[in-house]
mmCIF file of C-alpha atoms and ligand atoms in Angstrom:
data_model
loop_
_atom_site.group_PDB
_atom_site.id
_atom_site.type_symbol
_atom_site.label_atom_id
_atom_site.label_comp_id
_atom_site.label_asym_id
_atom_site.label_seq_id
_atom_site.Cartn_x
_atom_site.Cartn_y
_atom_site.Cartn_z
ATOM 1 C CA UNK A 1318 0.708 -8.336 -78.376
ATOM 2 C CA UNK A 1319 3.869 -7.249 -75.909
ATOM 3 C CA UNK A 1320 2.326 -9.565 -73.195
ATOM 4 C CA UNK A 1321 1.535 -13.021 -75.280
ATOM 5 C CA UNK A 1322 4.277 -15.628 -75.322
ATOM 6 C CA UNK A 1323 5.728 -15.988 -78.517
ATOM 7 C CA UNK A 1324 5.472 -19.348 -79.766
ATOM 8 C CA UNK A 1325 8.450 -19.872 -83.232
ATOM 9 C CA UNK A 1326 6.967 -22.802 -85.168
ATOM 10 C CA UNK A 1327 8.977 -24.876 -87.573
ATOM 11 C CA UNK A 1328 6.592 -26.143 -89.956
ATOM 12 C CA UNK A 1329 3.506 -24.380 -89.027
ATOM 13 C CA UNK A 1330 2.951 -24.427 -92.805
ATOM 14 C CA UNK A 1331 2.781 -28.377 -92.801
ATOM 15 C CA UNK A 1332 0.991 -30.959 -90.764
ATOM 16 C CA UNK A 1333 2.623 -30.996 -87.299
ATOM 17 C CA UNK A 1334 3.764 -27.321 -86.924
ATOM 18 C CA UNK A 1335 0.281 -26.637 -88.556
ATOM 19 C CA UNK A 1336 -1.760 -28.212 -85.890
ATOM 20 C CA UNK A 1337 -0.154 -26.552 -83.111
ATOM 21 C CA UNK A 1338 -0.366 -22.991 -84.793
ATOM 22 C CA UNK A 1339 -3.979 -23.829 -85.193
ATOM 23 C CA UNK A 1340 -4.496 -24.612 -82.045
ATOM 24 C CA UNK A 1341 -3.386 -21.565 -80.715
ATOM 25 C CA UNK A 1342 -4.881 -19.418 -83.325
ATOM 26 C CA UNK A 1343 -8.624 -21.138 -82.277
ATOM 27 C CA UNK A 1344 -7.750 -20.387 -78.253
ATOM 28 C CA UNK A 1345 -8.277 -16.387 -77.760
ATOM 29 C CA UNK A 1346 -7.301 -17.248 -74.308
ATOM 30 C CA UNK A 1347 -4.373 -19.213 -74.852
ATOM 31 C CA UNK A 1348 -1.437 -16.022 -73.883
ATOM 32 C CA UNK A 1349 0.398 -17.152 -76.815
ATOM 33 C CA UNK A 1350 1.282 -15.923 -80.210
ATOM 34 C CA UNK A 1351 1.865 -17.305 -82.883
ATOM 35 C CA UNK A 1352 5.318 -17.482 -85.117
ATOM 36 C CA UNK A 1353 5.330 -19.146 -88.563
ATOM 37 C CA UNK A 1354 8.600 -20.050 -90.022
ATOM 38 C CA UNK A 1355 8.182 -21.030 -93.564
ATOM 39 C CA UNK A 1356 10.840 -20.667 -96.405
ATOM 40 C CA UNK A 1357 8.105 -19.045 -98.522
ATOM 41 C CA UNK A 1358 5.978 -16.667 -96.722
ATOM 42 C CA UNK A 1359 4.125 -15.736 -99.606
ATOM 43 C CA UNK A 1360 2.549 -19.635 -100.325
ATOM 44 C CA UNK A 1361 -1.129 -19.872 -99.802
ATOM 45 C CA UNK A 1362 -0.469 -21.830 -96.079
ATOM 46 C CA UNK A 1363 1.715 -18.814 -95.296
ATOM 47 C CA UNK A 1364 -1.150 -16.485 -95.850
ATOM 48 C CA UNK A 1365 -3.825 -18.688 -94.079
ATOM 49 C CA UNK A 1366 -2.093 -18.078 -90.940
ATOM 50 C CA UNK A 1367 -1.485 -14.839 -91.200
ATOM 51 C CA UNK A 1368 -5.202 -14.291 -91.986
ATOM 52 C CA UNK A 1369 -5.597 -16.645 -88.793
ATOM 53 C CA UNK A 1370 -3.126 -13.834 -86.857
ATOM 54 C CA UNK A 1371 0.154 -15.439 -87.518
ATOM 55 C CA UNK A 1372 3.631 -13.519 -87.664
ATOM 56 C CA UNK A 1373 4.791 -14.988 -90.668
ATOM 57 C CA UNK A 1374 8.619 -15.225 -90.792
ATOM 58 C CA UNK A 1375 10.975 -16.227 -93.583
ATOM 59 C CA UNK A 1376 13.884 -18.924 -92.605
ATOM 60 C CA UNK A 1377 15.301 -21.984 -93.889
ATOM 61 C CA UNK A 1378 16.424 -24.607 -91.714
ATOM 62 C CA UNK A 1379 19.218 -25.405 -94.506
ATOM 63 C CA UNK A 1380 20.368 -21.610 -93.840
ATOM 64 C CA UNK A 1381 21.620 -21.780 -90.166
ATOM 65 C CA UNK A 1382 22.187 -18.012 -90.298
ATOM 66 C CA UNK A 1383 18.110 -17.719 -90.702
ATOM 67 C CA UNK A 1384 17.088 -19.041 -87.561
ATOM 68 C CA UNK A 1385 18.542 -17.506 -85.073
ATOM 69 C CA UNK A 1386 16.751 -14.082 -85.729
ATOM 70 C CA UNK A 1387 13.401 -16.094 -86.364
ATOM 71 C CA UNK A 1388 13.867 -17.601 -82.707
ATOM 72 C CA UNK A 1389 14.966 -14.385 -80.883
ATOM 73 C CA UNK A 1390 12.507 -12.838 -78.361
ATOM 74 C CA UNK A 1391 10.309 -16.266 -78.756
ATOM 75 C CA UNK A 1392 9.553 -18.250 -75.224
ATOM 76 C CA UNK A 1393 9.268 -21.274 -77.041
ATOM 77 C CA UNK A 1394 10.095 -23.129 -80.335
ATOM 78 C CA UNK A 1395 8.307 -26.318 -81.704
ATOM 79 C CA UNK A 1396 10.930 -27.941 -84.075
ATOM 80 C CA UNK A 1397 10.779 -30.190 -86.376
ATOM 81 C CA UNK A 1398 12.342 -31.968 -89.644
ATOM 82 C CA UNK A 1399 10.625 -32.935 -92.836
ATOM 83 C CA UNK A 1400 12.777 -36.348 -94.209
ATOM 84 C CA UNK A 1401 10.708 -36.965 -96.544
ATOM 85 C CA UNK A 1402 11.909 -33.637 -98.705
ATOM 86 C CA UNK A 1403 14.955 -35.250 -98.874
ATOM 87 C CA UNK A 1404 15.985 -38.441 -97.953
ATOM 88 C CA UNK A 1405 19.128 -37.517 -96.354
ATOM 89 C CA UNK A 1406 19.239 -38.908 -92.403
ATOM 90 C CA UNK A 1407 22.465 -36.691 -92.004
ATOM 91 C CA UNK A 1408 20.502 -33.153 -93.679
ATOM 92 C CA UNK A 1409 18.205 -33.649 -90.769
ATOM 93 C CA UNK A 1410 20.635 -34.195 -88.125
ATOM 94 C CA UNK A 1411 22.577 -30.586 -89.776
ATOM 95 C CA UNK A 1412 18.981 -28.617 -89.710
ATOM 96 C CA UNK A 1413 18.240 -30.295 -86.127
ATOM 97 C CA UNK A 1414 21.653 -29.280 -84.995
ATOM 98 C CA UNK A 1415 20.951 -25.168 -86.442
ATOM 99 C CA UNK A 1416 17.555 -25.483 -84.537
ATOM 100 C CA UNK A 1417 18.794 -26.213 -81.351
ATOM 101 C CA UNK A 1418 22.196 -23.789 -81.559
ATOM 102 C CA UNK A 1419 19.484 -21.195 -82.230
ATOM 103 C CA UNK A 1420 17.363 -21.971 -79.414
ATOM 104 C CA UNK A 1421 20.262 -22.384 -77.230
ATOM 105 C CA UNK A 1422 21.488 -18.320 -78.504
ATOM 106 C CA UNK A 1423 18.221 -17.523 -78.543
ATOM 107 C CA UNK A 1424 17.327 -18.297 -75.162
ATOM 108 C CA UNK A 1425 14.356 -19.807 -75.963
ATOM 109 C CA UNK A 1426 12.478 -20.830 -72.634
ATOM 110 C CA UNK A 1427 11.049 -23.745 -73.717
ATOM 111 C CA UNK A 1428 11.997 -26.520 -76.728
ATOM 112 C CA UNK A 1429 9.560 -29.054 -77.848
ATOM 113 C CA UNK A 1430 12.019 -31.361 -80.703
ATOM 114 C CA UNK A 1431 9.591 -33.595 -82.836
ATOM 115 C CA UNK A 1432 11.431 -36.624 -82.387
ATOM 116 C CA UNK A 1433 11.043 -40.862 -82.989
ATOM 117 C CA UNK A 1434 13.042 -43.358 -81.674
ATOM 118 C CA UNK A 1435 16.661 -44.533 -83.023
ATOM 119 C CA UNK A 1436 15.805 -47.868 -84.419
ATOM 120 C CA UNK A 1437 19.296 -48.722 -84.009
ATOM 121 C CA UNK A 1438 19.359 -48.793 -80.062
ATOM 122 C CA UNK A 1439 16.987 -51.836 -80.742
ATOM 123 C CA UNK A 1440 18.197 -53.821 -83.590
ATOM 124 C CA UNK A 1441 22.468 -52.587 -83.662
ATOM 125 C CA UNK A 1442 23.610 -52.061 -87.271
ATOM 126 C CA UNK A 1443 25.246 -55.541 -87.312
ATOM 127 C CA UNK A 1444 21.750 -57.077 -86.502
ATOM 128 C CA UNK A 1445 20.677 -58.861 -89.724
ATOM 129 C CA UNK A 1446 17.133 -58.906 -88.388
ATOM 130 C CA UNK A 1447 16.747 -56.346 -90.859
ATOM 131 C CA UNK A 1448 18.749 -54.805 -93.604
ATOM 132 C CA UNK A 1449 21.106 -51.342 -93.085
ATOM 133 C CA UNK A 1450 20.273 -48.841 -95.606
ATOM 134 C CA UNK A 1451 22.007 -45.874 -96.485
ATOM 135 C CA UNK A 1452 25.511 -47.533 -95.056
ATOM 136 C CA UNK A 1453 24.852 -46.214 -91.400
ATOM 137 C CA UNK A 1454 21.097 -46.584 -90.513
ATOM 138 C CA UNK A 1455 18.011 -49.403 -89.568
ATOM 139 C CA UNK A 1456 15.359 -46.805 -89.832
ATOM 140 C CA UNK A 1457 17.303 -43.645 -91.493
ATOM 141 C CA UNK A 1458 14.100 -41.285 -90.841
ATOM 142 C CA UNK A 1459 13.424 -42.293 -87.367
ATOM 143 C CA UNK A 1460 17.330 -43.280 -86.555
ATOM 144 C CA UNK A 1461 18.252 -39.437 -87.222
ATOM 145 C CA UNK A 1462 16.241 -37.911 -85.267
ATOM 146 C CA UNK A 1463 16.554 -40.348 -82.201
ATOM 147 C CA UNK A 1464 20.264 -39.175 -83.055
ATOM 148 C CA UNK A 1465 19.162 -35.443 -83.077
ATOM 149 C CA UNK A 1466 17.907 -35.599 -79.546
ATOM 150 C CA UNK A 1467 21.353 -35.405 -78.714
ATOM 151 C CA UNK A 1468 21.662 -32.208 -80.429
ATOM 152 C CA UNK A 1469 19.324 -30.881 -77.930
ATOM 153 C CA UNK A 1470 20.062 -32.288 -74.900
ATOM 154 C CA UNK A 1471 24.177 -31.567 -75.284
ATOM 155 C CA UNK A 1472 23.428 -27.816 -74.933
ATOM 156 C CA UNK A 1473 21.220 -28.457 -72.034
ATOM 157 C CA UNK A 1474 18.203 -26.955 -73.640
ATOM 158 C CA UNK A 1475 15.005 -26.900 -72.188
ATOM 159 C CA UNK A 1476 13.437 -29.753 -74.033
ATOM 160 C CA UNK A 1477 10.208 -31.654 -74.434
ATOM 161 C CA UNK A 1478 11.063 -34.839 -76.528
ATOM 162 C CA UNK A 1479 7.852 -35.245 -78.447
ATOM 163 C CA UNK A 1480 7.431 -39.047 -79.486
ATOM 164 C CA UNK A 1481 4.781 -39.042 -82.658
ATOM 165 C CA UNK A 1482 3.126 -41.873 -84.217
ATOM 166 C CA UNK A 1483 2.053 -42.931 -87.613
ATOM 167 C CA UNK A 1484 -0.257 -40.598 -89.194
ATOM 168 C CA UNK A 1485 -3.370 -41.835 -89.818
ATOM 169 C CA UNK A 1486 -3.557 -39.046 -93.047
ATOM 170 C CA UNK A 1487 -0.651 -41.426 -94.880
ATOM 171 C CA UNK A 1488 -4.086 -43.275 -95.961
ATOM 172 C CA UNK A 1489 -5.013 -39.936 -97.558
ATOM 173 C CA UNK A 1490 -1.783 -38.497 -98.804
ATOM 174 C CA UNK A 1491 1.817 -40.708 -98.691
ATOM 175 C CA UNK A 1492 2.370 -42.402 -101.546
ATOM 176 C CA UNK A 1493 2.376 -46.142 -101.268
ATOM 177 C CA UNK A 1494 -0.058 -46.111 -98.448
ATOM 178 C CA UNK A 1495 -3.263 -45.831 -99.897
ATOM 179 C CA UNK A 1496 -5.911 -49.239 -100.012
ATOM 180 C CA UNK A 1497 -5.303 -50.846 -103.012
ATOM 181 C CA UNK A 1498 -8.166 -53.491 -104.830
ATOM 182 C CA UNK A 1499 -7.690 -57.175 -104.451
ATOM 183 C CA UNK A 1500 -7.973 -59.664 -107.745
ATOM 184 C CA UNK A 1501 -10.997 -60.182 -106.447
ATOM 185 C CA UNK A 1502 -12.282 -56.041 -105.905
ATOM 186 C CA UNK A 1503 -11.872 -56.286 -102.732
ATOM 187 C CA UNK A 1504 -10.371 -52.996 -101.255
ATOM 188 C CA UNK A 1505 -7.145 -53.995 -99.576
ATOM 189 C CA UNK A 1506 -4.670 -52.587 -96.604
ATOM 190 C CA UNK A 1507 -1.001 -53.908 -96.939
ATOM 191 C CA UNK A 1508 0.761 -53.510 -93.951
ATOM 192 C CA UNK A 1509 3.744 -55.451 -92.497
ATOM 193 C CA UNK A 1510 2.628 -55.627 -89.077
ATOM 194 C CA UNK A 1511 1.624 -59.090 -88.844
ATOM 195 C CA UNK A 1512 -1.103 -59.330 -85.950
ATOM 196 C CA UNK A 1513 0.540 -56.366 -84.114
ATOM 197 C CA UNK A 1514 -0.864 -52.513 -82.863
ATOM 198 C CA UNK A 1515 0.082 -49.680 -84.414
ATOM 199 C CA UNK A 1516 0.264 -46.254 -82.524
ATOM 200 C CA UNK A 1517 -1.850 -44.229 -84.894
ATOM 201 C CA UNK A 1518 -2.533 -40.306 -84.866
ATOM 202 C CA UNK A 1519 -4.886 -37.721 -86.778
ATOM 203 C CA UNK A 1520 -1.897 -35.566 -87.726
ATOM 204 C CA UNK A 1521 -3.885 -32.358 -86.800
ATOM 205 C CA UNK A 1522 -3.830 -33.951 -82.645
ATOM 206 C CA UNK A 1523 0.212 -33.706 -82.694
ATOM 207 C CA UNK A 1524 0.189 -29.921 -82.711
ATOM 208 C CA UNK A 1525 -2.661 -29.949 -80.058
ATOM 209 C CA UNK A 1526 -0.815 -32.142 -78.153
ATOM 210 C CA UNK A 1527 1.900 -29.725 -78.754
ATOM 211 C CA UNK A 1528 0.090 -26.772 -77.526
ATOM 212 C CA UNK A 1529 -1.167 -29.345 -74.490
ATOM 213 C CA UNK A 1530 2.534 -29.595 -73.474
ATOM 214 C CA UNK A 1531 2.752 -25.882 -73.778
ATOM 215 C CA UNK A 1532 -0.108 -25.086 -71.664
ATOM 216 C CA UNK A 1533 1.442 -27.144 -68.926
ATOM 217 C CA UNK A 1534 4.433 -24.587 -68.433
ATOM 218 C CA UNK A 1535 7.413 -26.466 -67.071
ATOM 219 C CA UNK A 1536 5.785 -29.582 -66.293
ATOM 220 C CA UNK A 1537 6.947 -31.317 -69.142
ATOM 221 C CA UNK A 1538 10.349 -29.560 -69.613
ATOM 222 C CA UNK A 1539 13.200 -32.833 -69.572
ATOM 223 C CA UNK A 1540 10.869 -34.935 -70.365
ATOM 224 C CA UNK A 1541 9.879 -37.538 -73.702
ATOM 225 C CA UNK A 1542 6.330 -37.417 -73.822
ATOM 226 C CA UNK A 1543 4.341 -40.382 -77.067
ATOM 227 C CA UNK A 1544 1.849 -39.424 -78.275
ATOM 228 C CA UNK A 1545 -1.131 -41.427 -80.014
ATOM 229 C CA UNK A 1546 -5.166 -41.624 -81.002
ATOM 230 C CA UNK A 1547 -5.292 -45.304 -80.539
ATOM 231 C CA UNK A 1548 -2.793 -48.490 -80.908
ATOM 232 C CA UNK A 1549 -4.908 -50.673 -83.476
ATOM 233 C CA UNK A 1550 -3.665 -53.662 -85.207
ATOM 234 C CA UNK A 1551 -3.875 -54.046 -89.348
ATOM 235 C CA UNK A 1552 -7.462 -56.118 -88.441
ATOM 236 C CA UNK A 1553 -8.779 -53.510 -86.493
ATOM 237 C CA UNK A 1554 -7.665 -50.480 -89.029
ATOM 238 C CA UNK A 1555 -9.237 -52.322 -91.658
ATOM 239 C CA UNK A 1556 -12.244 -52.891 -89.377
ATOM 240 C CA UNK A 1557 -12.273 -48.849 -88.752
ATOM 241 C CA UNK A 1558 -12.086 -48.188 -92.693
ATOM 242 C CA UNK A 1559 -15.224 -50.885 -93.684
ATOM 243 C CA UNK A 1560 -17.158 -48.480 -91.454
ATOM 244 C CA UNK A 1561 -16.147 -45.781 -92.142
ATOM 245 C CA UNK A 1562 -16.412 -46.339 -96.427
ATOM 246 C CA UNK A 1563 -19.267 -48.499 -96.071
ATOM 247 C CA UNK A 1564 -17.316 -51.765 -97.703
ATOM 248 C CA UNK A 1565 -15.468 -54.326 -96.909
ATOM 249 C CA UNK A 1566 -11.676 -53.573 -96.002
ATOM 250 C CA UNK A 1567 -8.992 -56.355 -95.948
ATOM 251 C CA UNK A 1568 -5.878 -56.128 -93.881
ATOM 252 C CA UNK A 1569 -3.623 -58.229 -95.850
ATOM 253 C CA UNK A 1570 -0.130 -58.712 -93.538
ATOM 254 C CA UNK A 1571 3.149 -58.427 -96.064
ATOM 255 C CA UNK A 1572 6.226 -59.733 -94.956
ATOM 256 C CA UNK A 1573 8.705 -57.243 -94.595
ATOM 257 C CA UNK A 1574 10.862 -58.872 -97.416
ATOM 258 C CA UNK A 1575 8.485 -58.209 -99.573
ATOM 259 C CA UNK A 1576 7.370 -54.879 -98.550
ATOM 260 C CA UNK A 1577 10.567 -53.250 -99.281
ATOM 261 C CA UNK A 1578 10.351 -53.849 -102.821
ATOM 262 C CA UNK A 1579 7.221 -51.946 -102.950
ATOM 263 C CA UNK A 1580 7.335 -49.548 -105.842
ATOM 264 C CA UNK A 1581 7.343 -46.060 -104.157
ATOM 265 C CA UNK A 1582 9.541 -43.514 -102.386
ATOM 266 C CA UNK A 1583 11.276 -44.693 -98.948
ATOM 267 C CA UNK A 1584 9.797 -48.746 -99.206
ATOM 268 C CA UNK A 1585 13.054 -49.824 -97.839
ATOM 269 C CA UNK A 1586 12.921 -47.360 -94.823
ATOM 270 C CA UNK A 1587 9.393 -47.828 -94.431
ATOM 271 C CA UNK A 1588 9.757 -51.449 -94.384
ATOM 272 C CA UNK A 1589 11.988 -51.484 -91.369
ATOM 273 C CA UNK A 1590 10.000 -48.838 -89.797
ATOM 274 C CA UNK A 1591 7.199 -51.447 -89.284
ATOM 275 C CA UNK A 1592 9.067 -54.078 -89.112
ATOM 276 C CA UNK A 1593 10.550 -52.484 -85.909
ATOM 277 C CA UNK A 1594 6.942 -51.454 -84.819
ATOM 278 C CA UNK A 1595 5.935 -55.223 -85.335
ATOM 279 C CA UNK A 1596 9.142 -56.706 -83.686
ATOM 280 C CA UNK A 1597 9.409 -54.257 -80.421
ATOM 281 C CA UNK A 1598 5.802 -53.393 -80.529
ATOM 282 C CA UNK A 1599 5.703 -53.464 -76.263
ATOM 283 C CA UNK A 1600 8.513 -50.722 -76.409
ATOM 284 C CA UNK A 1601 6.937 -48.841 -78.968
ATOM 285 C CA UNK A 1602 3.405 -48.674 -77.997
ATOM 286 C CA UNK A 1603 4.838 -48.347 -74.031
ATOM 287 C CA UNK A 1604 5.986 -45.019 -75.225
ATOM 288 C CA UNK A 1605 2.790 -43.637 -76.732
ATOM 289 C CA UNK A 1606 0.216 -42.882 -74.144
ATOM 290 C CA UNK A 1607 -3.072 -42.470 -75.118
ATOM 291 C CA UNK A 1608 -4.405 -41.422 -71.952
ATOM 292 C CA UNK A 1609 -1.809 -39.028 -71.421
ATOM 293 C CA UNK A 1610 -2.180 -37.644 -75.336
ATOM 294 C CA UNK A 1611 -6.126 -36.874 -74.223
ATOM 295 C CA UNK A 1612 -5.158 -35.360 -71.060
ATOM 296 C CA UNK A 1613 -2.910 -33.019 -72.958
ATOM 297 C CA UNK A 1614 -5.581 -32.648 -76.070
ATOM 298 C CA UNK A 1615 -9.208 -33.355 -74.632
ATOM 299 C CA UNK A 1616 -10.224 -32.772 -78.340
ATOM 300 C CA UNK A 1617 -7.834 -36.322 -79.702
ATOM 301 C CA UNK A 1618 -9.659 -37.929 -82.480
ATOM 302 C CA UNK A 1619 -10.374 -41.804 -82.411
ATOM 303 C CA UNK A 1620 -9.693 -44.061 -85.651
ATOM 304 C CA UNK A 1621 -13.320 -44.418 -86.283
ATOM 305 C CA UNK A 1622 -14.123 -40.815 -85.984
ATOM 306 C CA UNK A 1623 -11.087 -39.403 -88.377
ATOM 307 C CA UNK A 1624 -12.084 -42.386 -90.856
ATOM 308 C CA UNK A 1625 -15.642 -40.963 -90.627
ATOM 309 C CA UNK A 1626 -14.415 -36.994 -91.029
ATOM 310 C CA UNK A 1627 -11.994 -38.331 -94.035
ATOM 311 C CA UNK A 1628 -13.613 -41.360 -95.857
ATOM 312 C CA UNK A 1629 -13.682 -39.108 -99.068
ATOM 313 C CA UNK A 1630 -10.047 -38.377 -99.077
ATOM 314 C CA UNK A 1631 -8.879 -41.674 -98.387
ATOM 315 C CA UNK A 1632 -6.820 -42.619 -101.252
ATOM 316 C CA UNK A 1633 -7.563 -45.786 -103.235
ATOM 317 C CA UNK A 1634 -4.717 -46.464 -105.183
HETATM 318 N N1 LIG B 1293 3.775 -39.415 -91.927
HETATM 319 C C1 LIG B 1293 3.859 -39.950 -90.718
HETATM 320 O O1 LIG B 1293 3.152 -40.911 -90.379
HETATM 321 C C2 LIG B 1293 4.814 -39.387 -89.710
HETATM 322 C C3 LIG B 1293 4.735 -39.839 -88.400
HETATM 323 C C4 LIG B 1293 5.635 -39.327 -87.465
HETATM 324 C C5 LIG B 1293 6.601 -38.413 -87.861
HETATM 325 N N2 LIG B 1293 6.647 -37.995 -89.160
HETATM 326 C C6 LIG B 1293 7.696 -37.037 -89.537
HETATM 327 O O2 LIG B 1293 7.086 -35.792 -89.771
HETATM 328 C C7 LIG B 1293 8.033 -34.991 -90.498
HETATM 329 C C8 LIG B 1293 7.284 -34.068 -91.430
HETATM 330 O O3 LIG B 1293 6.424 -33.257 -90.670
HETATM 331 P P1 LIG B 1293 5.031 -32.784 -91.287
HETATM 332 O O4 LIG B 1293 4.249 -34.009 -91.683
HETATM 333 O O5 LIG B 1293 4.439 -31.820 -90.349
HETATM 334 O O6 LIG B 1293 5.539 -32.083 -92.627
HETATM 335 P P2 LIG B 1293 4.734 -31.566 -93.905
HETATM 336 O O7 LIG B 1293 3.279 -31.460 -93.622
HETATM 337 O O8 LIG B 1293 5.171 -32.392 -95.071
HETATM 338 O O9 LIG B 1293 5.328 -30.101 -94.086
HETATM 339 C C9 LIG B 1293 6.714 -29.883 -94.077
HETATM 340 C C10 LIG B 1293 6.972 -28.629 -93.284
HETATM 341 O O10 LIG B 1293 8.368 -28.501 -93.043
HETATM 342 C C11 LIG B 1293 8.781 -27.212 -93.435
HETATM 343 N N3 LIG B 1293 10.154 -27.312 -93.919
HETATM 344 C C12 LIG B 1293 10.693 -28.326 -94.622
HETATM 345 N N4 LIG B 1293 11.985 -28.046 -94.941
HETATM 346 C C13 LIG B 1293 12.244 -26.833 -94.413
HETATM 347 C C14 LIG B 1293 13.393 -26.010 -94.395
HETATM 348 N N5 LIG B 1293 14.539 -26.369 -95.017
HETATM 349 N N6 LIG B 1293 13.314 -24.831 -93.758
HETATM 350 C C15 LIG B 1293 12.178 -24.446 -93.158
HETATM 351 N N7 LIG B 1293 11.050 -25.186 -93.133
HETATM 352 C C16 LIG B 1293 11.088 -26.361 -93.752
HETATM 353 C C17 LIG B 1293 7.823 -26.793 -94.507
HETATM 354 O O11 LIG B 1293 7.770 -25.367 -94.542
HETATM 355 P P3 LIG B 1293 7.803 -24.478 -95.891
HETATM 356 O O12 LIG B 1293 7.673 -25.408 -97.059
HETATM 357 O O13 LIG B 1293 6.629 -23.548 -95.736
HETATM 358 O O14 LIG B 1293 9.100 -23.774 -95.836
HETATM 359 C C18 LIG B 1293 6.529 -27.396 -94.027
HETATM 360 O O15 LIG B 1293 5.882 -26.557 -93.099
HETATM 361 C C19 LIG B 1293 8.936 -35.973 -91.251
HETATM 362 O O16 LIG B 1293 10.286 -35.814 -90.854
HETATM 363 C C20 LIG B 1293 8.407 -37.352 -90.845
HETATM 364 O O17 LIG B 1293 9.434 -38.299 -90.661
HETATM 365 C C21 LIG B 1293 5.760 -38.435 -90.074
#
C-alpha cells in the first residue's frame, strides 16, 4: 500500500464520507487508500469498510487531540460535520476548527471541507425576513459552516469548498420529511418552496463527487465547487415521486410561518433553510452545477432514477 495516496475520511461511516470511501473502494485503479475515521470502529459500518479494504481509525472530532494522528501521513482529508447530532452551530464551528488545525499540522496535501452557505451574508441577523434562532444565526446548520470556511482558509490550507445540496434520501430517512396523506388519501409533499427549484442530490453522488474532485489533483484546490442531481421545483419532485410509486403525489407549498411549527427536530432551522432556498433561489441554484457535478461523477443519479432505485424506502409518514 506504501505507494497509494492516503485518503482520511471524516464520516466515511455516514452518508457523505460514506460515498466517497465507496467510491474509492469500487475503483482498483483509483491510487488511493482509504482512511475511515469513526468514533466506534467496531460498529457494523466500521467493519463494512474494512471488509471493503478500509484502514479503520478511531477519533472523535469532539477530542481535538484524536485527529491529528488520524490525519498524519494522509495526502488528503474529506471533512465534514454532522449538526444534526447536536444542534449546536458553535460545536461544529469547534470540531471544524480541530479538523483544519490538524490538517494544517498534518500537512495534509489536499482539504475538501463539506460546507453550505452562511445564510446570514444574505438575509443580516437584523433582517426580519425571517426569524434569528439560537440568538446569533438565520440558518444555524448552514450559517456555521459558511462560518467554518474561515477556519480553513485562515491557515491557508489547501481547500476544496464543497457546496452540497438537499438530499434527496431526507424522503427516506429525516424525520419530518417524509409524504404525508391528505384528508382526502392523497399522498402529500409539504415543502415551503413556493413555485421555486430545489438543488437536490442522491446522497451517495456527494462522495463521488468527492472522489471526482480528488481525481482532478490540484485543479480544484482554492476553489468552492456545488454540487447537485437536478434543481426541481416542489411540482416537479412530486411529479418524480407519482412515477416513481405509481400514485398520485401532491406538492402542497407551506408558508414558511407555518412550517416552523412543524412538529419535529430542527422545523425552525429547516424552515429558514428553504425559505432562503425559495427567496435567493438564483444564488443558490447558481452555485450548484449540475453539469459540472456529472463531469466530476459520470455515474450522478437523476430524481427519477433514485425515486425508481428507492420507491420502497420512501417514508410515508
Ligand atoms: N440531509 C441533507 O439534505 C443535507 C444536505 C447537505 C448537507 N447536510 C449536512 O450533512 C451533515 C451530515 O453528514 P452525513 O449526512 O454524511 O452524516 P450521517 O450519515 O448522519 O453520519 C454522520 C457521520 O459523522 C460522523 N461523526 C459525527 N460526529 C462525529 C464526531 N464527534 N467524531 C467523529 N465522527 C463523527 C459519524 O461517525 P461515527 O458515528 O462512526 O463516529 C458518521 O460517519 C450535516 O451536518 C448536515 O447539515 C445534510
Amino acid at each position: 500500500m506504501k505507494d497509494y495516496k492516503i485518503v482520511a475520511i471524516v464520516g466515511a461511516t455516514g452518508a457523505q464520507g460514506g460515498g466517497l470511501a465507496r467510491a474509492i473502494l469500487a475503483d482498483p485503479e483509483s491510487g488511493f487508500a482509504v482512511r475511515a475515521l469513526t468514533r466506534r470502529p467496531e460498529s457494523g459500518a466500521a467493519c463494512a469498510l474494512a471488509a471493503l479494504g478500509a484502514e479503520i481509525v478511531a477519533a472523535d472530532l469532539d477530542r481535538a487531540e484524536t485527529l491529528r494522528p488520524a490525519f498524519d501521513g494522509a495526502h488528503a482529508a474529506f471533512c465534514v460535520t454532522n449538526f444534526w447530532e447536536h444542534h449546536s452551530p458553535e460545536r461544529e464551528l469547534a470540531q471544524a476548527a480541530s479538523m483544519a488545525q490538524a490538517a494544517k499540522d498534518a500537512g495534509v496535501a489536499h482539504v475538501i471541507w463539506s460546507t453550505l452557505e452562511d445564510a446570514r451574508l444574505s438575509v443580516p441577523l437584523e433582517s426580519g425576513q425571517m426569524p434569528t434562532l439560537m440568538g446569533h444565526y438565520k440558518v444555524p446548520h448552514f450559517d456555521a459552516k459558511g462560518e467554518a470556511n474561515a477556519e480553513f482558509s485562515n491557515r491557508h490550507l489547501p481547500v476544496t469548498f464543497l457546496l452540497t445540496s438537499y438530499y434527496w434520501d431526507n424522503f427516506i430517512n429525516f424525520p419530518g420529511m417524509g409524504l404525508t396523506r391528505g384528508a382526502d388519501g392523497i399522498l402529500t409533499l409539504r415543502l415551503p418552496m413556493g413555485d421555486k427549484k430545489l438543488p437536490g442530490i442522491a446522497a451517495e453522488d456527494i462522495g463521488r463527487c468527492a472522489y471526482g474532485i480528488l481525481r482532478a489533483g490540484r485543479r480544484y484546490v482554492g476553489q468552492t465547487v456545488g454540487i447537485a442531481g437536478e434543481h426541481l421545483t416542489g411540482v416537479e419532485l412530486a411529479s418524480g415521486l407519482s412515477r416513481a410509486l405509481g400514485q398520485q403525489v401532491r406538492y402542497t407549498d407551506v408558508p414558511p410561518e407555518v412550517y416552523r411549527t412543524f412538529d419535529f427536530p430542527g422545523a425552525p432551522d429547516l424552515s429558514n433553510m428553504f425559505q432562503f432556498k425559495r427567496d435567493f433561489q438564483d444564488l443558490f441554484c447558481e452555485a450548484r452545477s449540475v453539469e459540472l457535478s456529472r463531469q466530476l461523477n459520470p455515474r450522478l443519479q437523476t430524481f427519477d432514477r433514485w425515486a425508481a432505485e428507492n420507491k420502497s424506502r420512501i417514508s410515508l409518514e
